[in-house]
PDB file of C-alpha atoms in Angstrom:
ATOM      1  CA  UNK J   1     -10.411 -28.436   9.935  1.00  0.00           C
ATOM      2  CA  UNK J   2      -9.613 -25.419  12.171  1.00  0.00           C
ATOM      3  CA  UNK J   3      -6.588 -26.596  13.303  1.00  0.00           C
ATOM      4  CA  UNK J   4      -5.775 -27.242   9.899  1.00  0.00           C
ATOM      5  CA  UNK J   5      -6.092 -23.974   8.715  1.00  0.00           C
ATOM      6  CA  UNK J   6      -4.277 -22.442  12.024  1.00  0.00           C
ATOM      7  CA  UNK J   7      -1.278 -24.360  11.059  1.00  0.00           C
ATOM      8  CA  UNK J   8      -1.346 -22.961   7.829  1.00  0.00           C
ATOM      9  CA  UNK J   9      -2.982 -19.462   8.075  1.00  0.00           C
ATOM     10  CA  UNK J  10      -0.987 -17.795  11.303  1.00  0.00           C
ATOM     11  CA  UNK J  11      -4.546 -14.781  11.451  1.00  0.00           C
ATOM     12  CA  UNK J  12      -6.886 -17.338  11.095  1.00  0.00           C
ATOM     13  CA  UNK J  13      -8.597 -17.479  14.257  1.00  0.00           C
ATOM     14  CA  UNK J  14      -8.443 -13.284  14.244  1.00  0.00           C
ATOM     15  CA  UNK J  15     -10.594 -13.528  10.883  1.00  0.00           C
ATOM     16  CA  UNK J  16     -14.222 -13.138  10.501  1.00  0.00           C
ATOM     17  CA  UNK J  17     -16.133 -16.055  10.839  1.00  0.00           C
ATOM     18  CA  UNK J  18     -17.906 -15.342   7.079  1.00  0.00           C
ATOM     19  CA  UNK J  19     -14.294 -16.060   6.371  1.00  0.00           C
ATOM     20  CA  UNK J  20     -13.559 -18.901   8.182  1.00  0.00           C
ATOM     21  CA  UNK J  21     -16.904 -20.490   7.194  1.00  0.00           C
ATOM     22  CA  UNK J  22     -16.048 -20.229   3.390  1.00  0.00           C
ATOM     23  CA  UNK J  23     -12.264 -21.148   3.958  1.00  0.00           C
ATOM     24  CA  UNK J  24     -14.583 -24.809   6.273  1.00  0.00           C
ATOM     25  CA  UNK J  25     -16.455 -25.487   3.551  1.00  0.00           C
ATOM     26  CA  UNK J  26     -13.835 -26.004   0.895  1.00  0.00           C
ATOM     27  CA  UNK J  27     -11.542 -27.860   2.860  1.00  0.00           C
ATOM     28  CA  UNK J  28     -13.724 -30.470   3.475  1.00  0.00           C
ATOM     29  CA  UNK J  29     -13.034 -32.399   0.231  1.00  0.00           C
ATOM     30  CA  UNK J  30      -9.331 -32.069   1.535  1.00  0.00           C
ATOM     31  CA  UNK J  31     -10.271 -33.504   4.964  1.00  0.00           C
ATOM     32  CA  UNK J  32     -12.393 -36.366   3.966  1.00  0.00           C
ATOM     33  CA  UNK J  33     -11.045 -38.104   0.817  1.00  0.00           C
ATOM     34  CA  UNK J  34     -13.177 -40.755   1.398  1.00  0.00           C
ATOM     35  CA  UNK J  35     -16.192 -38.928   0.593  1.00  0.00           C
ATOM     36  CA  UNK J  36     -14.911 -37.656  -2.234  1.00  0.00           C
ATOM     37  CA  UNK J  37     -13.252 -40.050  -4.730  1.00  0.00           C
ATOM     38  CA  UNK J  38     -12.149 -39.122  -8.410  1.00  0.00           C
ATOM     39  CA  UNK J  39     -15.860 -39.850  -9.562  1.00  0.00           C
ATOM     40  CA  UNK J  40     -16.790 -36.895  -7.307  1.00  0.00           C
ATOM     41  CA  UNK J  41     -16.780 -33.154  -8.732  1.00  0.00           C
ATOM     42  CA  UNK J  42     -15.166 -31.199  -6.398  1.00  0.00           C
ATOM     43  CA  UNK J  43     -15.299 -27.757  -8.236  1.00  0.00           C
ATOM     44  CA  UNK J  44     -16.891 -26.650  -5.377  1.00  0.00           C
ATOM     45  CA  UNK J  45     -14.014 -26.523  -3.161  1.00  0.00           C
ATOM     46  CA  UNK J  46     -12.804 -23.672  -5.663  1.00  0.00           C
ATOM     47  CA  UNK J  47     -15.775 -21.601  -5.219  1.00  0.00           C
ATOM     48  CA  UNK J  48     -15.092 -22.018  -1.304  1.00  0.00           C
ATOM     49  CA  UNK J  49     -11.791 -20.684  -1.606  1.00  0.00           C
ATOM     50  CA  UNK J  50     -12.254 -17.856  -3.647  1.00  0.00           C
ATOM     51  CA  UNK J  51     -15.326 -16.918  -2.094  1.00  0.00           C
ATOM     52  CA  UNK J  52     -13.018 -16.815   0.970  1.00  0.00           C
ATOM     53  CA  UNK J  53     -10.843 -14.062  -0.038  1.00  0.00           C
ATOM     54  CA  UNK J  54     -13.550 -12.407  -1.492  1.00  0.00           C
ATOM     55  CA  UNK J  55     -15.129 -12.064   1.624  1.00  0.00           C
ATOM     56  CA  UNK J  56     -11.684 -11.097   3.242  1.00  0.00           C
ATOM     57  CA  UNK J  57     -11.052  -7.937   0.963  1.00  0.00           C
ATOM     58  CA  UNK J  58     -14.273  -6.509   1.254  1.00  0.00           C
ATOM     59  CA  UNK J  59     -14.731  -6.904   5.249  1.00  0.00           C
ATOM     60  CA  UNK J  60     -10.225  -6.160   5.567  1.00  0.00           C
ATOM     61  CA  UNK J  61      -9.873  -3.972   2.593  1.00  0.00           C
ATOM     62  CA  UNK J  62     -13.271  -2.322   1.557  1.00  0.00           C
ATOM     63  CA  UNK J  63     -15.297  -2.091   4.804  1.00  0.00           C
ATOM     64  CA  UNK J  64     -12.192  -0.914   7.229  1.00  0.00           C
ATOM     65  CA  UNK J  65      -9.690   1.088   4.506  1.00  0.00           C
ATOM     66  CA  UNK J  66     -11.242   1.720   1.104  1.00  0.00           C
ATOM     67  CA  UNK J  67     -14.326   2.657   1.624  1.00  0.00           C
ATOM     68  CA  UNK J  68     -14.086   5.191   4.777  1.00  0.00           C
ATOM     69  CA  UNK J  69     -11.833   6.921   2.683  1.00  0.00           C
ATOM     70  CA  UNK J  70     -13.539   7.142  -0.418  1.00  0.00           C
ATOM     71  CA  UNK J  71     -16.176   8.514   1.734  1.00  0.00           C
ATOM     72  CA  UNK J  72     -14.023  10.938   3.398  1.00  0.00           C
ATOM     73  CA  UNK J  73     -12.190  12.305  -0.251  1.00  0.00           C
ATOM     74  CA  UNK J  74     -14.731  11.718  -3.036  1.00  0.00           C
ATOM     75  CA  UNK J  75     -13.697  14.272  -5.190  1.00  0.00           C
ATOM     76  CA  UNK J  76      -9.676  13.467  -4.736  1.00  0.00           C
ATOM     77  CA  UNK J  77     -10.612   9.758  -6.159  1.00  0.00           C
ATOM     78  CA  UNK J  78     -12.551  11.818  -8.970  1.00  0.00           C
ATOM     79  CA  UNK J  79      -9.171  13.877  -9.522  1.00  0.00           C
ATOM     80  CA  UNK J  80      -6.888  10.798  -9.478  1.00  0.00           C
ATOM     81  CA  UNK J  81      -9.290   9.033 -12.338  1.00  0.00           C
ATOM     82  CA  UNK J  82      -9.178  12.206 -14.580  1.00  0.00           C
ATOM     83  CA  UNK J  83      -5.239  12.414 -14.199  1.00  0.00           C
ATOM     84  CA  UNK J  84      -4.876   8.651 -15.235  1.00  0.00           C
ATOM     85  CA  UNK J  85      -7.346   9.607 -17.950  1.00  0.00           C
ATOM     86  CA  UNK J  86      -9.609   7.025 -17.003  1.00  0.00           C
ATOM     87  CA  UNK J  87     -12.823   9.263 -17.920  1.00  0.00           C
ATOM     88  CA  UNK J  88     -12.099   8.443 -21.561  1.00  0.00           C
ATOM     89  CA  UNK J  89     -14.202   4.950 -21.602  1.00  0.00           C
ATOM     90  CA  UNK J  90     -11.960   4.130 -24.426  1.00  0.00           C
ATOM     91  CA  UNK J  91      -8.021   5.175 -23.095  1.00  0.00           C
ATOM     92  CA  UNK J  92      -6.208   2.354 -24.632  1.00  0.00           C
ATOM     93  CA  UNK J  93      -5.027  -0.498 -22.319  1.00  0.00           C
ATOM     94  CA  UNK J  94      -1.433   0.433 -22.727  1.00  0.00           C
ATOM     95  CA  UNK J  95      -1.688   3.868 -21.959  1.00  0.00           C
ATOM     96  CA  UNK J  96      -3.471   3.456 -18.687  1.00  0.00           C
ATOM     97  CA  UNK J  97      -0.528   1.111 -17.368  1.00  0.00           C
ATOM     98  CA  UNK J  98       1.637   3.264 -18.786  1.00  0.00           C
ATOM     99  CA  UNK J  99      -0.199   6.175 -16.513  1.00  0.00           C
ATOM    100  CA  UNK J 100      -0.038   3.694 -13.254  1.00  0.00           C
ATOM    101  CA  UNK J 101       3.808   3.075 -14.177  1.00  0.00           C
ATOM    102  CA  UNK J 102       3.157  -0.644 -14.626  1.00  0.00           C
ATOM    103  CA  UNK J 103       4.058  -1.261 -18.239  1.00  0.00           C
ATOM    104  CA  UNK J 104       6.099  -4.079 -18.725  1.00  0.00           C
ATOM    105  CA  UNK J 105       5.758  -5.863 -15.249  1.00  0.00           C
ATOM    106  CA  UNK J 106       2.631  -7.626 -16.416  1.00  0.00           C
ATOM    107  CA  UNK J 107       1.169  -8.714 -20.160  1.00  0.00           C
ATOM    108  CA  UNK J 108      -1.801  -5.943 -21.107  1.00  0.00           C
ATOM    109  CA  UNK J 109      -3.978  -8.726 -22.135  1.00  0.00           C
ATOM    110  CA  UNK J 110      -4.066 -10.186 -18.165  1.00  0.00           C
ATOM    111  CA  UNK J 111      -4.156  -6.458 -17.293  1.00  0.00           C
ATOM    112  CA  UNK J 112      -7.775  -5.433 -15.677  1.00  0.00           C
ATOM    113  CA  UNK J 113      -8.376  -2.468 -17.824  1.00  0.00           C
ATOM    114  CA  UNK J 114     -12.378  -3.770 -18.500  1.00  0.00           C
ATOM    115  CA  UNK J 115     -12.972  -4.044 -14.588  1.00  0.00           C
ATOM    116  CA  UNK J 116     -11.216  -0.624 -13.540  1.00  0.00           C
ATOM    117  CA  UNK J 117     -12.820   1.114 -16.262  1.00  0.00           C
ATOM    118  CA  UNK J 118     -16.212   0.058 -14.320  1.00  0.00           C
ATOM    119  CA  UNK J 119     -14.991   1.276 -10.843  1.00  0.00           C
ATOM    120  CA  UNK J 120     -13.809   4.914 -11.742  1.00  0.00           C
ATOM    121  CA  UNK J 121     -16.902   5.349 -13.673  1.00  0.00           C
ATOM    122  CA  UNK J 122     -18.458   4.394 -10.528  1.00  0.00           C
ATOM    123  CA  UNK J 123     -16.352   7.017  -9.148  1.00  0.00           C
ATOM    124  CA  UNK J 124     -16.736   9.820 -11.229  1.00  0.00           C
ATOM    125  CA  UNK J 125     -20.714   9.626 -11.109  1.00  0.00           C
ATOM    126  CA  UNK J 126     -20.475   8.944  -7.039  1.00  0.00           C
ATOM    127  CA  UNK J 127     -22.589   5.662  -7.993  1.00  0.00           C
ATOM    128  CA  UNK J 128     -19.820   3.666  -6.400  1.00  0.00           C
ATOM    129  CA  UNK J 129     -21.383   5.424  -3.098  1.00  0.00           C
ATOM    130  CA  UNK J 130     -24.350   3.009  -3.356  1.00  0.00           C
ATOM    131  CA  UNK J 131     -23.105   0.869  -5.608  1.00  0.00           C
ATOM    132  CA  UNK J 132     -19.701  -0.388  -4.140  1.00  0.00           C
ATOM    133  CA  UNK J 133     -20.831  -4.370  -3.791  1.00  0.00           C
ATOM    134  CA  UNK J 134     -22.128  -4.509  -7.176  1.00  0.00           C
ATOM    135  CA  UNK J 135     -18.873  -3.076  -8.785  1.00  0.00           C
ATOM    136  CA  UNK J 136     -16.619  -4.359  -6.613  1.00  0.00           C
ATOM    137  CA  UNK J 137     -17.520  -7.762  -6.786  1.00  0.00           C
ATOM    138  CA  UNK J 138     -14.870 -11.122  -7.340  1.00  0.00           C
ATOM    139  CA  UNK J 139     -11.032 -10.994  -7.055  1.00  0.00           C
ATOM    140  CA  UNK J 140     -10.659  -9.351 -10.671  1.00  0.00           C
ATOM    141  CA  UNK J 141     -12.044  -6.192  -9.098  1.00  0.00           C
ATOM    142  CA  UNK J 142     -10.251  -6.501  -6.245  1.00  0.00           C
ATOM    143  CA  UNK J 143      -6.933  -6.530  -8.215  1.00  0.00           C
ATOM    144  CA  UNK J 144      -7.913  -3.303  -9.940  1.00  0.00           C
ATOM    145  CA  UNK J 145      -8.611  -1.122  -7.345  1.00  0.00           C
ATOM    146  CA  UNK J 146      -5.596  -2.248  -5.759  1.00  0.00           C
ATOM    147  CA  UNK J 147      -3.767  -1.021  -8.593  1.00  0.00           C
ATOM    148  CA  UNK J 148      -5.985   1.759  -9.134  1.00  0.00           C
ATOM    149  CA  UNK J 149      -5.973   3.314  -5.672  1.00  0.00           C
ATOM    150  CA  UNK J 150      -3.107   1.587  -3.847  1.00  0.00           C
ATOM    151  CA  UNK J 151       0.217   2.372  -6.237  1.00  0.00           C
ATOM    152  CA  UNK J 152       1.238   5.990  -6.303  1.00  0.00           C
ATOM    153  CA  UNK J 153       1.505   6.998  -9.952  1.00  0.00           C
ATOM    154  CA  UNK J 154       4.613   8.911 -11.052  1.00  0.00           C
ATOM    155  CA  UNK J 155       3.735  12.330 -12.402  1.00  0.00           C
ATOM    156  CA  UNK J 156       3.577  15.943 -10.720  1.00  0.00           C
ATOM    157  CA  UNK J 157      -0.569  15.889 -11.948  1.00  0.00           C
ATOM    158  CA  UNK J 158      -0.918  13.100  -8.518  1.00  0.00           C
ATOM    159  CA  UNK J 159      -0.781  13.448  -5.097  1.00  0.00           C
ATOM    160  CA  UNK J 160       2.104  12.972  -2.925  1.00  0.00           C
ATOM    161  CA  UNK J 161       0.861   9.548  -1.390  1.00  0.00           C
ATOM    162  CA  UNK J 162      -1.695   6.954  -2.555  1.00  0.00           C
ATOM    163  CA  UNK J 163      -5.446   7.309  -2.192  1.00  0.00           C
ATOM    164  CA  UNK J 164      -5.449   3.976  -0.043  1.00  0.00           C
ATOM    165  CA  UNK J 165      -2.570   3.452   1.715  1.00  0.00           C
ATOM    166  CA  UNK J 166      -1.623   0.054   2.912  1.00  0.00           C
ATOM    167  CA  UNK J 167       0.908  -0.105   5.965  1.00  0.00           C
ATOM    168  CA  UNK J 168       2.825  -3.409   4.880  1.00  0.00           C
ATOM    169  CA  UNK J 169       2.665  -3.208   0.845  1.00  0.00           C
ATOM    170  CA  UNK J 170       5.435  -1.744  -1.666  1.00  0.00           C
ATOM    171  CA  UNK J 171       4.030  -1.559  -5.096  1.00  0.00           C
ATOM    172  CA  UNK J 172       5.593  -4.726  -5.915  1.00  0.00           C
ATOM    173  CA  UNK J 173       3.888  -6.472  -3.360  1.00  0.00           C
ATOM    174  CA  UNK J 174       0.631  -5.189  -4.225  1.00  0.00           C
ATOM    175  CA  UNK J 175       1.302  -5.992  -8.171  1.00  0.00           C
ATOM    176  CA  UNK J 176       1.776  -9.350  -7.105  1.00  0.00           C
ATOM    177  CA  UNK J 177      -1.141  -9.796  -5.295  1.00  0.00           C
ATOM    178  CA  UNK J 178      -2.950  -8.418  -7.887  1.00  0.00           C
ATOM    179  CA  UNK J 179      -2.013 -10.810 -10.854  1.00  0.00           C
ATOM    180  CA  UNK J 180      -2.535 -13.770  -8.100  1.00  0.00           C
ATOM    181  CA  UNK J 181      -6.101 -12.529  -7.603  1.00  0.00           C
ATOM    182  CA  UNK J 182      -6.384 -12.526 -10.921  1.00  0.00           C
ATOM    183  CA  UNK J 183      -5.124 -15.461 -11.878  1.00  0.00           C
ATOM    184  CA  UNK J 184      -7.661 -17.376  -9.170  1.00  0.00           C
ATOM    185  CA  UNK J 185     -10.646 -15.590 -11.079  1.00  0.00           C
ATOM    186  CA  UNK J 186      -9.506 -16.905 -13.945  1.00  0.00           C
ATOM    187  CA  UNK J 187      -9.574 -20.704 -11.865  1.00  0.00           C
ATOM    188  CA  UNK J 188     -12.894 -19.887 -10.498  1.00  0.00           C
ATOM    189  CA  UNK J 189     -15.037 -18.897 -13.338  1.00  0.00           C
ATOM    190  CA  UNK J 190     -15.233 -22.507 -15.224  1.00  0.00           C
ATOM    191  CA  UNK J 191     -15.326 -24.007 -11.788  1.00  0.00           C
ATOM    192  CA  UNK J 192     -18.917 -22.297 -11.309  1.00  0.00           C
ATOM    193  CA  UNK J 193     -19.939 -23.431 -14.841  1.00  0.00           C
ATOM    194  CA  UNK J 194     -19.419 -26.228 -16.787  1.00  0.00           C
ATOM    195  CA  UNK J 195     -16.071 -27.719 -15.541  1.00  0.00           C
ATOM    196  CA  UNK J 196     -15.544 -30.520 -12.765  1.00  0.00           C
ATOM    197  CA  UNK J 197     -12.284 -30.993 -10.829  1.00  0.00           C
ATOM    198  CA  UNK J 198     -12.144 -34.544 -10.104  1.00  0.00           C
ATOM    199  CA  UNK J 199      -8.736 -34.820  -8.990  1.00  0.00           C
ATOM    200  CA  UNK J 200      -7.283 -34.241  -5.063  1.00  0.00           C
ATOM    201  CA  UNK J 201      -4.262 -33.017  -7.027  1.00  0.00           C
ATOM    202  CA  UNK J 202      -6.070 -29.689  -8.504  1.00  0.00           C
ATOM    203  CA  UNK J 203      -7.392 -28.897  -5.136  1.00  0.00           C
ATOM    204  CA  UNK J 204      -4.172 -29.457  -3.075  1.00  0.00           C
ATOM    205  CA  UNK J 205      -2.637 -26.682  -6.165  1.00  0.00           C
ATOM    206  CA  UNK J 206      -5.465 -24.495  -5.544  1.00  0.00           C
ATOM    207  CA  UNK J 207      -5.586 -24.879  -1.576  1.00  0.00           C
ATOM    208  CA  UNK J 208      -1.614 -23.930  -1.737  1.00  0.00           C
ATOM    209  CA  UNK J 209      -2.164 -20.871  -3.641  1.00  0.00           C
ATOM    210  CA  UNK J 210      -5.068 -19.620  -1.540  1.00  0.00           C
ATOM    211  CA  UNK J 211      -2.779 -19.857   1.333  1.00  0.00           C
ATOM    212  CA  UNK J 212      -0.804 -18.107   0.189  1.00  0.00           C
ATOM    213  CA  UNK J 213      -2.633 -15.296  -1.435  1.00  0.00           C
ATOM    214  CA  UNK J 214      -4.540 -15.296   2.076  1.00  0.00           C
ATOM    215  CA  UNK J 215      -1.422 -14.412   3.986  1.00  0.00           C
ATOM    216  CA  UNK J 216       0.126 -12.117   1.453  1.00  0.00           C
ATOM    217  CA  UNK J 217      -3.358 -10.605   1.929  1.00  0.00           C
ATOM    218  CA  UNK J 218      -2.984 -10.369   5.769  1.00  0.00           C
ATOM    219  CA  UNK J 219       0.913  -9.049   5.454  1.00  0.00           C
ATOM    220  CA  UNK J 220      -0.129  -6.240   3.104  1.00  0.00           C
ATOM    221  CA  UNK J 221      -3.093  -5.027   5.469  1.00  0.00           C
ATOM    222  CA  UNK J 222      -1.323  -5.353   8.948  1.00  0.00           C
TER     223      UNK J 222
END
């Protein structure tokens, strides 16, 4: 399975082992069909998988870039959500992208206005300081602090450079790793209900975005 994912993942073996357990576990299905015919749910393989990057933002993203800073410049992150407006629990969807200069490059309805509206309340009360797991939890959250903290806004009310800087990411980059994220949240969350993935064809699709998304991941973060 390792070698596997070494062919596929070139930072794999450089990745913490929380990561490469989760990344083990859902291959499995992959590795030994046998096991697992079309009678067998295999939903779990998703969980694996998106557990996996989970696990990979908060120890690459959270623990070593995000958080230190936020702990460093508290009340800048407080400034930056009162300049998008984002202390108004109701700003209109539309409004905020319009604020983060990313109307029209994705559809306001797959747009995580619900999720950041959660982390810069977390921010403006300083609960996010004890709190940061709980509200930054799953890939949808994820995706909006990336876009909340990671693109530069346009507008002489922000600062100069983005809260969380990210050596190998433009803004399109990030946007696209955002609506990925979000688009394997939307995968996972029937997965760890009520629906079963029977056939090797789903999880090949899912394993080949995952990939993917993992090495964008690992680009963007140097």
């Amino acid at each position: 399975i390792d070698r596997g994912l070494e062919r596929d993942i070139p930072g794999y073996s450089a990745m913490p082992e929380t990561v490469k357990s989760a990344l083990r576990a859902a291959e499995i299905p992959i590795e030994h069909p046998g096991l697992y015919d079309e009678t067998v749910d295999k939903a779990s393989s998703v969980l694996g998988y998106t557990k996996a990057i989970d696990i990979l933002l908060e120890t690459q993203y959270g623990k070593k870039i995000m958080f230190p800073r936020l702990e460093r410049s508290l009340v800048e992150f407080q400034n930056h959500i009162f300049a998008l407006g984002l202390n108004d629990r109701d700003l209109p969807t539309e409004r905020l992208m319009q604020s983060l200069g990313l109307d029209g490059l994705m559809p306001p309805q797959a747009f995580p206005a619900h999720k950041m509206g959660q982390i810069a309340y977390g921010v403006l009360t300083g609960r996010i300081a004890q709190e940061r797991f709980r509200l930054l939890d799953g890939l949808r959250a994820w995706a909006g602090s990336l876009l909340l903290f990671s693109i530069r806004p346009k507008g002489p009310q922000f600062a100069e450079r983005t809260l969380v800087t990210l050596p190998g990411a433009s803004p399109v980059r990030i946007i696209e790793l955002a609506r990925r994220l979000m688009a394997l949240q939307d995968l996972r969350n029937p997965a760890a209900h009520r629906q079963t993935m029977l056939k090797f064809l789903d999880i090949q699709a899912v394993r080949r975005e995952v990939i993917a998304v993992v090495n964008l991941i690992s680009e963007i973060l140097k």
